Amino acid sequence: MSISLYKRFSYLLILGLLPLIAWISYSLSYRYLLENDLSAAAGQLSFFASDLEAEIEKFSFLPRVLSRNQKLKELLSEDSLSATMISDVNQDLSYINAVSNTEVIYLMRPEGTTIAASNWDAKDSFVGGNFVFRPYFKNAIAGREGRYFALGTTSGRRGYYFSAPVSGDLTRAPVGVIVVKVNIDKLEETWQEYAMTFLVTDNNGVVFSSNSPDWRFRTLHPLSEDALLDISSNQQYPVDILKQTTLTPDKSYPGLLSVVLNGKSEQYLSAQQPIKALNWNVYALRPASGLAKASLGYAALASLLALLSWGLIHLSSLRRFNLREKFELKQQSERQLKEAHDKLEQRVVQRTQALSENNQILKQEISDRRFAENELRRTQKELIHAAKLATLGQLASGITHELNQPLAAISNYAENAQQFLSNNNVAQTNTNLVEILKLSERMSNITTQLKTFSHKTDDQIGITDLNKCIHNALAIVKSRLKTSNTSVTLELLSNAQVFANDIRLEQVLINLFSNAMDAMQESSHPFITLEQTKESGWITTRVIDSGPGIDETQLPHIFDAFFTTKSVGVGLGLGLSISSEIIQNLGGQLRASNHASGGAQFEFKLKCAIEP
Ligand code: ADP
């Protein structure tokens, strides 16, 4: 279940449960409190009933005892009543009444007239009163003990009457009736301490006593015609003071009653018990409004507890959900991380594989390149050699001329020497031989230089005298310079030691000089200028000619292999590309441009070997 779904469920649950819990707890607590109060009321009622019975019954013996009194009997036996005797009896009754704590004790003649009473001297004295209508009198005069509850017709006070017949000495038939009235009001006063309302009803259901004055003289159900006749004939209560108040049992809870009292409807819980000896019923009533309030309190408390429990469970569930969600998120991110890691590893493996394949290809390419480079180098060397041979070829005619001259001179000197020898001119012969030796030495020099140049070099780099190389190269091209009438101007440094290979350097210089002479064929005053400058450890040598210079469009291409403007068989187009390669291999640079004077200018830089 998702957290939002859980929240919705949880809120709906508490919204649905809360009224249910409130209702159930209200009903249960109401029932519990009601039963509790009912049993408490029943307990109090039982105590009250036995107390009431005991309080009343304790006087029941009194009329019986008094009926045996001789003075009463004598007074009743007298036809004419003596005032002394009446007074004497009155005194006695008054005394007994005071000692017994009863309301009044009085003596009645058989026709119902009261002849003596404990209250003989009171304003509302019973003396002279006739109570023939009272059932207690009727019973007693019939020879039985009587008891009765009524509102006093003379006193207006409620009381319980005990009566006993007084029998004459000669005859056992009653000659009078002795009555004891017990005061109910006093008894009621002691009931005020009870927290509930007690009702005491007679056999007709009339509430004749209660600790709540409102309830007195109310009937708990409608009185029958007979009952009403009985009450009025016995003058028990004035019928007009009786009001009906119906106790309607509440069907929802046994023991609950609805009562309309003084126009106000109220609910009571009630207990009821009979007092058989007195033929009474006692009721205990307690307002049920407290029950509803207390039950509401319990319902609120239960709802609060339920809400608190729900809150705790809800919070802990939310926490559990959050934890689970975090855990799931963590697991998910771990899974994603692992997937990413696996993918990365897979890609690394693939890339490594591709790289190793590439590596393999590269290795193959490198070895192919190396092979090609070696091939190139070999071809280059052969080309350089071929170019050298070509240069040699070019020089061949000049060299031939160079060698022919001394050869012819030698031959002349030798012929003359023969002449001088035949003339015994030894001195002149010797002079000719010296000249022949000088010429042959010169020829040897030329051939040595050519031999050296035509050799394949080992390409070793070392400290080389640049100016010596310049002179050697000029010597090689000397005859061509001469025939082309080219003058050479040298503006060289006094000491120009560089890192180079002398043969290669000479090859470059010869090529530059040959190109210059080729270019100056049309010049009227061909000349070559050699300049040298030294800067920051580098020596720059410039070869400037007086030719037409290099066409600007051709300038970018002249170092390309096989680029030539010369006719087939004259130029190969390799001289400058090989020369540039040689200078680069020596760590320098060969550049071409046009000199301000109009001719071409070639300059190359070489690393100075000895710092001044
Ligand atoms: P080749 O001499 O066989 O033509 P090079 O590589 O030595 O080959 O020269 C290439 C070209 O550069 C020449 O054909 C020429 O056109 C041009 N060149 C070289 N030196 C000069 C120069 N001093 N003056 C004018 N043009 C030159």
XYZ file of C-alpha atoms and ligand atoms in Angstrom:
639
model
C 0.000 0.000 0.000
C 1.344 3.455 -0.868
C 1.702 6.129 1.825
C -0.993 8.387 0.310
C -3.449 5.455 0.119
C -2.623 4.530 3.707
C -3.185 8.139 4.846
C -6.580 8.248 3.114
C -7.548 4.902 4.646
C -6.317 5.969 8.097
C -8.227 9.292 8.055
C -11.398 7.605 6.808
C -11.006 4.905 9.486
C -10.711 7.392 12.347
C -13.532 9.525 10.909
C -15.757 6.441 10.758
C -14.584 4.887 14.017
C -14.624 7.978 16.220
C -18.443 8.455 16.274
C -18.870 4.678 16.658
C -16.425 4.570 19.594
C -18.135 7.613 21.145
C -21.551 6.020 20.753
C -20.491 2.604 22.067
C -18.568 4.079 25.010
C -21.504 6.376 25.775
C -23.975 3.453 25.741
C -21.721 1.156 27.746
C -20.823 3.754 30.352
C -24.461 4.870 30.564
C -25.550 1.287 31.165
C -22.734 0.678 33.622
C -23.388 3.897 35.587
C -27.113 3.226 35.520
C -26.694 -0.291 36.889
C -24.212 0.993 39.427
C -26.524 3.786 40.554
C -29.490 1.429 40.513
C -27.792 -1.051 42.776
C -26.598 1.825 45.013
C -30.160 3.169 45.061
C -31.542 -0.298 45.787
C -29.053 -0.657 48.644
C -29.989 2.715 50.107
C -33.651 2.021 49.573
C -33.423 -1.250 51.457
C -31.669 0.535 54.307
C -34.230 3.302 54.202
C -37.173 0.873 54.173
C -35.930 -1.158 57.109
C -35.145 2.044 59.013
C -38.627 3.366 58.290
C -40.288 0.098 59.288
C -38.264 -0.083 62.485
C -39.051 3.571 63.326
C -42.786 2.957 62.919
C -42.982 -0.556 64.318
C -41.260 0.383 67.545
C -44.508 2.090 68.600
C -46.766 -0.802 67.705
C -46.663 -2.293 71.192
C -47.680 0.945 72.916
C -51.542 0.826 72.427
C -51.552 -2.823 73.429
C -49.732 -2.025 76.663
C -51.941 1.016 77.345
C -55.133 -1.023 76.754
C -54.330 -2.929 79.898
C -54.125 0.246 81.979
C -56.639 0.048 84.906
C -57.259 3.752 85.002
C -58.343 3.787 81.373
C -60.622 0.855 81.894
C -62.191 2.445 84.944
C -62.704 5.711 83.147
C -64.401 3.965 80.262
C -66.547 1.897 82.624
C -67.927 4.979 84.349
C -71.283 6.172 83.152
C -70.755 9.638 84.423
C -67.245 10.882 83.876
C -65.495 12.338 86.825
C -63.395 15.366 85.993
C -60.718 14.197 88.421
C -60.393 10.893 86.758
C -60.223 12.448 83.264
C -57.580 14.839 84.420
C -55.663 12.003 85.964
C -55.807 9.962 82.735
C -54.895 13.043 80.670
C -51.841 13.546 82.848
C -50.813 9.953 82.432
C -51.312 9.982 78.640
C -49.405 13.230 78.353
C -46.556 11.788 80.316
C -46.431 8.540 78.338
C -46.668 10.506 75.054
C -43.737 12.687 76.063
C -41.636 9.713 77.196
C -42.479 7.636 74.078
C -41.840 10.550 71.716
C -45.137 10.037 69.958
C -47.364 12.819 68.641
C -50.462 12.184 70.565
C -52.147 9.422 72.600
C -55.902 9.502 73.088
C -58.722 7.447 74.485
C -62.060 7.001 72.703
C -65.409 5.747 73.890
C -67.225 3.059 71.895
C -69.261 5.632 69.982
C -66.009 7.288 68.806
C -65.794 10.318 71.104
C -62.414 11.147 72.550
C -62.625 11.463 76.290
C -58.975 11.835 77.214
C -55.862 12.805 75.249
C -52.240 13.633 75.809
C -52.868 17.021 74.133
C -55.874 17.750 76.399
C -54.543 21.187 77.122
C -53.580 22.176 73.540
C -55.600 24.470 71.311
C -56.188 21.692 68.820
C -56.848 19.148 71.518
C -58.445 15.896 70.423
C -60.683 15.809 73.534
C -64.305 15.870 72.409
C -63.410 14.927 68.848
C -65.130 11.985 67.240
C -63.103 9.776 64.912
C -65.612 7.024 64.398
C -64.912 7.146 60.639
C -61.288 6.133 60.989
C -60.590 2.518 60.079
C -58.191 2.187 63.026
C -61.186 2.907 65.326
C -63.437 0.565 63.443
C -60.906 -2.252 63.709
C -60.224 -1.686 67.376
C -63.861 -1.437 68.420
C -64.343 -4.707 66.548
C -61.769 -6.186 68.940
C -58.728 -6.081 66.611
C -55.651 -3.969 66.699
C -55.708 -1.270 64.070
C -53.187 0.793 62.202
C -53.721 3.508 59.652
C -52.019 6.402 57.944
C -53.869 9.670 57.478
C -53.636 13.423 57.459
C -54.946 14.526 60.819
C -58.385 16.164 60.503
C -57.870 18.165 63.672
C -54.112 18.759 63.624
C -53.614 18.822 59.828
C -50.451 16.807 60.389
C -49.706 13.454 58.811
C -49.410 10.583 61.164
C -49.459 6.873 61.587
C -52.092 5.637 63.925
C -51.845 2.500 66.088
C -55.060 1.493 67.914
C -56.030 -1.222 70.375
C -59.349 -2.120 71.979
C -59.702 -1.473 75.729
C -61.762 -4.290 77.298
C -63.855 -3.949 80.410
C -63.075 -5.905 83.542
C -66.332 -7.920 83.561
C -66.863 -8.352 79.868
C -64.251 -9.010 77.228
C -66.087 -6.780 74.707
C -64.235 -3.481 74.037
C -65.376 -0.541 76.121
C -63.190 1.911 74.292
C -60.242 2.382 72.001
C -56.775 3.680 72.827
C -54.911 5.334 69.889
C -51.230 6.334 69.463
C -50.365 8.705 66.641
C -46.763 8.695 65.429
C -45.462 11.877 63.797
C -44.240 11.358 60.257
C -42.885 14.905 59.860
C -40.131 14.336 62.391
C -39.143 11.132 60.671
C -39.036 12.881 57.311
C -36.644 15.467 58.675
C -34.047 12.751 59.207
C -34.348 11.690 55.532
C -32.994 14.989 54.241
C -29.489 13.636 54.543
C -30.163 11.183 51.684
C -28.990 12.340 48.261
C -31.893 10.774 46.476
C -35.628 11.249 46.652
C -37.627 8.702 48.612
C -41.322 8.221 48.095
C -43.529 6.309 50.508
C -46.877 5.258 49.041
C -49.901 3.689 50.692
C -51.919 0.789 49.357
C -53.645 3.145 46.852
C -50.378 4.436 45.428
C -50.680 7.852 47.121
C -47.294 9.350 48.064
C -48.007 10.326 51.630
C -44.405 10.866 52.603
C -41.256 11.972 50.883
C -38.080 13.877 51.650
C -39.003 16.052 48.642
C -42.082 18.206 49.511
C -43.020 18.410 45.795
C -43.862 14.770 45.741
C -46.201 14.678 48.769
C -49.842 13.791 48.077
C -49.184 12.765 44.481
C -50.684 9.595 43.094
C -48.426 7.407 40.977
C -51.363 6.099 38.933
C -55.006 7.100 38.474
C -57.107 6.214 41.522
C -60.122 3.963 41.117
C -63.609 5.072 42.126
C -63.545 2.704 45.083
C -60.213 3.977 46.228
C -61.376 7.588 46.022
C -64.580 6.667 47.968
C -62.517 4.862 50.515
C -60.160 7.827 51.011
C -62.960 10.351 51.336
C -65.141 8.201 53.626
C -62.157 7.508 55.879
C -61.132 11.158 55.604
C -57.659 9.825 55.039
C -56.628 12.826 52.901
C -58.689 15.627 51.417
C -59.285 14.265 47.892
C -58.784 17.659 46.291
C -55.091 17.896 47.319
C -54.192 14.704 45.474
C -52.406 15.265 42.135
C -51.572 12.603 39.686
C -48.006 12.102 38.539
C -47.396 9.169 36.243
C -44.110 7.295 36.301
C -43.562 6.154 32.690
C -40.976 3.365 32.418
C -38.281 4.083 29.804
C -38.125 1.156 27.400
C -34.466 1.654 26.488
C -33.169 0.870 29.966
C -34.991 -1.044 32.725
C -35.051 1.025 35.898
C -35.310 4.324 34.016
C -38.462 6.396 34.398
C -39.757 9.479 32.667
C -41.589 11.847 34.981
C -43.418 15.104 34.304
C -43.288 17.096 37.533
C -44.505 20.705 37.771
C -44.628 20.798 33.955
C -40.979 19.740 33.689
C -40.090 16.399 32.151
C -37.186 14.589 33.727
C -35.639 11.166 33.662
C -35.060 9.250 36.875
C -33.591 5.941 37.720
C -35.735 4.244 40.282
C -35.818 1.332 42.693
C -38.874 0.114 44.472
C -39.474 -2.063 47.513
C -42.593 -3.010 49.530
C -42.881 -2.779 53.326
C -45.320 -5.599 53.847
C -45.923 -5.056 57.587
C -47.176 -1.546 56.862
C -48.739 -2.334 53.452
C -46.599 0.412 51.932
C -44.304 0.761 48.972
C -41.097 2.785 49.049
C -39.426 4.237 45.971
C -35.982 5.707 45.533
C -35.627 8.223 42.683
C -32.438 9.687 41.397
C -32.184 12.178 38.457
C -30.595 10.480 35.452
C -29.251 13.738 33.964
C -25.963 13.195 35.822
C -25.698 9.833 34.129
C -25.882 11.352 30.667
C -23.281 13.995 31.607
C -20.920 11.448 33.128
C -21.431 9.088 30.158
C -20.715 11.949 27.773
C -17.518 12.578 29.744
C -16.544 8.911 29.482
C -17.421 8.895 25.769
C -15.271 11.997 25.257
C -12.455 10.370 27.241
C -12.736 7.124 25.257
C -12.833 9.101 21.996
C -9.791 11.078 23.101
C -7.971 7.883 24.026
C -8.982 6.330 20.711
C -7.811 9.483 18.929
C -4.515 9.410 20.842
C -4.023 5.710 20.126
C -4.915 6.314 16.504
C -2.461 9.236 16.438
C 0.313 7.068 17.913
C -0.423 4.160 15.572
C -0.802 6.564 12.652
C 2.491 8.306 13.415
C 4.352 5.048 13.941
C 2.803 3.657 10.722
C 3.785 6.827 8.867
C 7.281 6.475 10.288
C 7.313 2.812 9.215
C 6.063 3.814 5.770
C 8.687 6.539 5.528
C 11.395 4.140 6.618
C 10.154 1.528 4.144
C 9.972 4.149 1.401
C 13.502 5.337 2.234
C 14.673 1.743 2.315
C 13.008 1.051 -1.046
C 14.459 4.273 -2.483
C 17.866 3.273 -1.172
C 17.455 -0.195 -2.650
C 16.281 1.328 -5.921
C 19.194 3.759 -6.069
C 21.547 0.908 -5.164
C 20.008 -1.167 -7.945
C 20.316 1.756 -10.360
C 23.874 2.329 -9.211
C 24.660 -1.345 -9.718
C 23.015 -1.298 -13.147
C 24.972 1.833 -14.068
C 28.121 0.231 -12.686
C 27.458 -2.973 -14.675
C 26.747 -0.939 -17.823
C 29.905 1.074 -17.249
C 31.889 -2.069 -16.708
C 30.372 -3.548 -19.844
C 31.215 -0.375 -21.758
C 34.716 -0.371 -20.295
C 35.125 -3.974 -21.405
C 33.762 -3.115 -24.867
C 35.900 0.052 -25.028
C 38.946 -1.851 -23.803
C 38.287 -4.472 -26.422
C 37.864 -1.767 -29.092
C 40.943 0.004 -27.757
C 42.990 -3.177 -27.786
C 41.734 -3.818 -31.332
C 42.637 -0.227 -32.240
C 45.913 -0.695 -30.456
C 46.516 -3.775 -32.518
C 45.608 -1.856 -35.683
C 47.802 1.063 -34.539
C 50.666 -1.321 -33.819
C 50.169 -2.769 -37.271
C 50.005 0.756 -38.707
C 53.134 1.782 -36.776
C 55.024 -1.240 -38.029
C 53.697 -0.519 -41.571
C 54.695 3.136 -41.145
C 58.105 2.120 -39.847
C 58.511 -0.181 -42.796
C 57.390 2.614 -45.158
C 59.693 5.100 -43.371
C 62.626 2.743 -43.744
C 61.697 2.258 -47.363
C 61.396 6.036 -47.758
C 64.683 6.650 -45.988
C 66.344 4.061 -48.193
C 64.737 5.562 -51.305
C 65.649 9.029 -50.041
C 69.255 8.014 -49.565
C 69.278 6.527 -53.008
C 67.623 9.642 -54.393
C 70.141 11.895 -52.603
C 72.874 9.768 -54.051
C 71.210 9.893 -57.454
C 70.880 13.678 -57.137
C 74.529 13.847 -56.167
C 75.398 11.833 -59.205
C 73.216 14.127 -61.279
C 75.099 17.111 -59.858
C 78.268 15.285 -60.645
C 77.010 14.754 -64.191
C 76.302 18.463 -64.423
C 79.752 19.183 -63.104
C 81.371 16.606 -65.356
C 81.903 18.967 -68.287
C 83.363 21.665 -66.044
C 85.555 19.128 -64.321
C 86.678 17.716 -67.638
C 87.565 21.256 -68.656
C 89.282 21.749 -65.276
C 91.314 18.576 -65.754
C 92.016 19.152 -69.490
C 93.761 22.443 -68.855
C 96.424 21.070 -66.434
C 96.655 17.939 -68.560
C 97.471 20.051 -71.634
C 99.884 22.168 -69.574
C 101.524 18.990 -68.164
C 101.886 17.666 -71.669
C 103.442 20.996 -72.806
C 105.765 21.145 -69.757
C 106.769 17.469 -70.358
C 107.474 18.106 -74.074
C 109.501 21.213 -73.200
C 111.299 19.297 -70.460
C 112.327 16.679 -73.048
C 113.723 19.523 -75.181
C 115.521 21.094 -72.226
C 116.900 17.634 -71.222
C 118.238 16.991 -74.765
C 119.903 20.435 -74.527
C 121.200 19.446 -71.106
C 119.333 22.341 -69.653
C 118.765 20.581 -66.349
C 117.683 23.630 -64.498
C 114.920 24.450 -66.932
C 113.934 20.747 -67.024
C 113.695 20.776 -63.256
C 111.551 23.925 -63.340
C 109.192 22.200 -65.828
C 109.024 19.081 -63.623
C 108.160 21.236 -60.581
C 105.372 22.845 -62.603
C 104.205 19.347 -63.722
C 104.150 18.227 -60.057
C 102.143 21.322 -59.036
C 99.605 20.710 -61.837
C 99.232 16.994 -61.005
C 98.717 17.930 -57.328
C 95.998 20.353 -58.392
C 94.335 17.619 -60.472
C 94.623 15.200 -57.563
C 92.871 17.789 -55.359
C 89.967 18.012 -57.815
C 89.529 14.255 -58.114
C 89.828 13.796 -54.334
C 87.012 16.318 -53.814
C 84.837 14.606 -56.432
C 85.609 11.184 -54.927
C 84.616 12.373 -51.494
C 81.395 13.967 -52.806
C 80.322 10.958 -54.804
C 80.729 8.680 -51.739
C 77.678 7.686 -49.717
C 78.013 9.379 -46.327
C 77.448 7.786 -42.932
C 75.429 10.900 -42.031
C 77.284 11.454 -38.747
C 76.776 14.912 -37.223
C 79.592 16.696 -35.473
C 81.238 20.061 -35.030
C 81.786 21.237 -38.582
C 83.518 24.317 -39.989
C 80.773 25.866 -42.105
C 83.121 28.181 -43.991
C 85.398 25.269 -44.945
C 82.347 23.533 -46.439
C 81.542 26.752 -48.366
C 85.062 26.874 -49.781
C 84.971 23.144 -50.697
C 81.655 23.545 -52.505
C 82.928 26.651 -54.332
C 86.013 24.639 -55.338
C 83.817 21.902 -56.806
C 81.786 24.404 -58.851
C 84.835 26.571 -59.565
C 85.127 25.677 -63.277
C 81.425 26.355 -63.818
C 81.753 29.688 -62.059
C 84.623 30.510 -64.282
C 82.924 29.537 -67.567
C 79.748 31.380 -66.575
C 81.836 34.361 -65.544
C 80.138 34.449 -62.189
C 81.745 36.487 -59.449
C 81.378 35.396 -55.825
C 81.337 37.817 -52.870
C 81.928 36.301 -49.421
C 80.799 38.173 -46.300
C 81.518 35.377 -43.857
C 82.051 35.276 -40.085
C 85.605 34.704 -38.937
C 84.603 31.550 -37.094
C 81.521 29.572 -38.027
C 81.536 26.216 -36.260
C 78.167 24.462 -36.513
C 76.664 21.039 -35.749
C 76.475 19.364 -39.167
C 77.678 16.649 -41.489
C 80.240 18.312 -43.842
C 79.432 16.191 -46.926
C 75.716 16.851 -46.645
C 76.347 20.569 -46.059
C 78.563 20.750 -49.150
C 75.851 18.930 -51.136
C 73.334 21.634 -50.084
C 75.735 24.471 -50.955
C 76.655 22.931 -54.344
C 72.940 22.619 -55.117
C 72.287 26.271 -54.152
C 75.284 27.504 -56.204
C 74.262 25.326 -59.227
C 70.646 26.614 -59.062
C 71.916 30.204 -58.843
C 74.130 29.734 -61.873
C 71.222 28.044 -63.755
C 69.040 31.053 -62.959
C 71.687 33.621 -63.948
C 72.333 32.207 -67.448
C 70.721 35.303 -68.988
C 72.409 37.770 -66.593
C 75.013 40.119 -68.045
C 76.853 40.403 -64.688
C 76.125 37.221 -62.803
C 77.193 37.279 -59.143
C 76.596 35.335 -55.977
C 76.779 36.925 -52.541
C 77.268 34.822 -49.395
C 76.328 36.573 -46.129
C 76.483 35.269 -42.575
C 74.919 36.513 -39.384
C 74.876 35.075 -35.920
C 72.018 35.455 -33.463
C 70.956 33.648 -30.283
C 73.298 30.725 -30.888
C 72.252 30.256 -34.481
C 74.294 31.055 -37.610
C 72.279 32.098 -40.662
C 73.884 31.816 -44.103
C 72.258 33.602 -47.086
C 72.984 32.773 -50.732
C 71.840 35.714 -52.920
C 72.110 35.716 -56.711
C 71.520 38.285 -59.409
C 69.096 36.122 -61.374
C 65.400 36.921 -62.109
C 64.257 35.626 -58.737
C 61.531 33.064 -58.138
C 58.015 33.494 -59.491
C 55.726 34.309 -56.515
C 53.249 31.620 -57.636
C 56.007 28.989 -57.697
C 57.557 30.035 -54.386
C 55.329 27.739 -52.240
C 56.163 24.700 -54.429
C 59.901 24.903 -55.029
C 60.681 22.611 -52.059
C 58.255 19.946 -53.365
C 59.957 16.851 -54.734
C 60.139 16.727 -58.530
C 59.115 20.374 -58.885
C 61.225 21.923 -61.615
C 60.965 24.678 -64.196
C 63.937 23.327 -66.069
C 63.728 21.324 -69.296
C 63.672 17.499 -69.229
C 67.100 16.034 -68.700
C 68.380 19.285 -67.137
C 66.416 19.375 -63.911
C 65.088 16.554 -61.713
C 63.238 18.772 -59.213
C 64.911 16.999 -56.261
C 67.728 19.422 -55.348
C 65.798 21.771 -53.030
C 63.587 19.078 -51.456
C 66.704 17.023 -50.563
C 68.582 20.162 -49.383
C 65.639 21.176 -47.156
C 65.505 17.642 -45.725
C 69.269 17.712 -44.998
C 69.082 21.098 -43.193
C 66.041 19.912 -41.182
C 67.927 16.754 -40.187
C 70.734 19.003 -38.962
C 68.189 20.802 -36.748
C 67.979 23.881 -38.947
C 65.687 25.364 -41.576
C 66.032 26.226 -45.292
C 63.884 29.086 -46.633
C 63.528 30.795 -49.998
C 62.509 34.343 -50.850
C 63.264 37.106 -53.337
C 65.953 39.626 -52.435
C 65.263 43.335 -52.658
C 67.815 43.502 -55.504
C 65.546 41.213 -57.578
C 67.455 37.936 -57.390
C 66.604 34.835 -55.358
C 67.717 34.506 -51.730
C 68.114 31.159 -49.978
C 68.947 31.158 -46.299
C 69.588 28.352 -43.855
C 70.031 28.366 -40.086
C 72.327 26.017 -38.211
C 72.994 25.613 -34.508
C 76.237 27.297 -33.483
C 78.640 24.640 -32.094
C 81.028 26.872 -30.123
C 79.758 29.887 -28.264
C 82.174 32.794 -28.344
P 66.153 21.497 -60.387
O 67.294 22.370 -60.208
O 66.445 20.129 -60.843
O 65.017 22.132 -61.157
P 65.696 22.153 -57.725
O 64.838 21.513 -56.642
O 67.067 22.361 -57.354
O 65.485 21.256 -58.974
O 65.022 23.509 -58.098
C 63.616 23.585 -58.272
C 63.269 24.837 -58.999
O 63.472 25.994 -58.213
C 64.006 25.137 -60.199
O 63.563 24.392 -61.338
C 63.803 26.630 -60.352
O 62.640 26.869 -61.040
C 63.746 27.105 -58.988
N 64.996 27.694 -58.502
C 65.913 27.135 -57.711
N 66.921 28.006 -57.456
C 66.632 29.129 -58.091
C 67.296 30.422 -58.194
N 68.472 30.684 -57.617
N 66.710 31.390 -58.956
C 65.534 31.158 -59.582
N 64.817 29.966 -59.519
C 65.397 28.953 -58.770
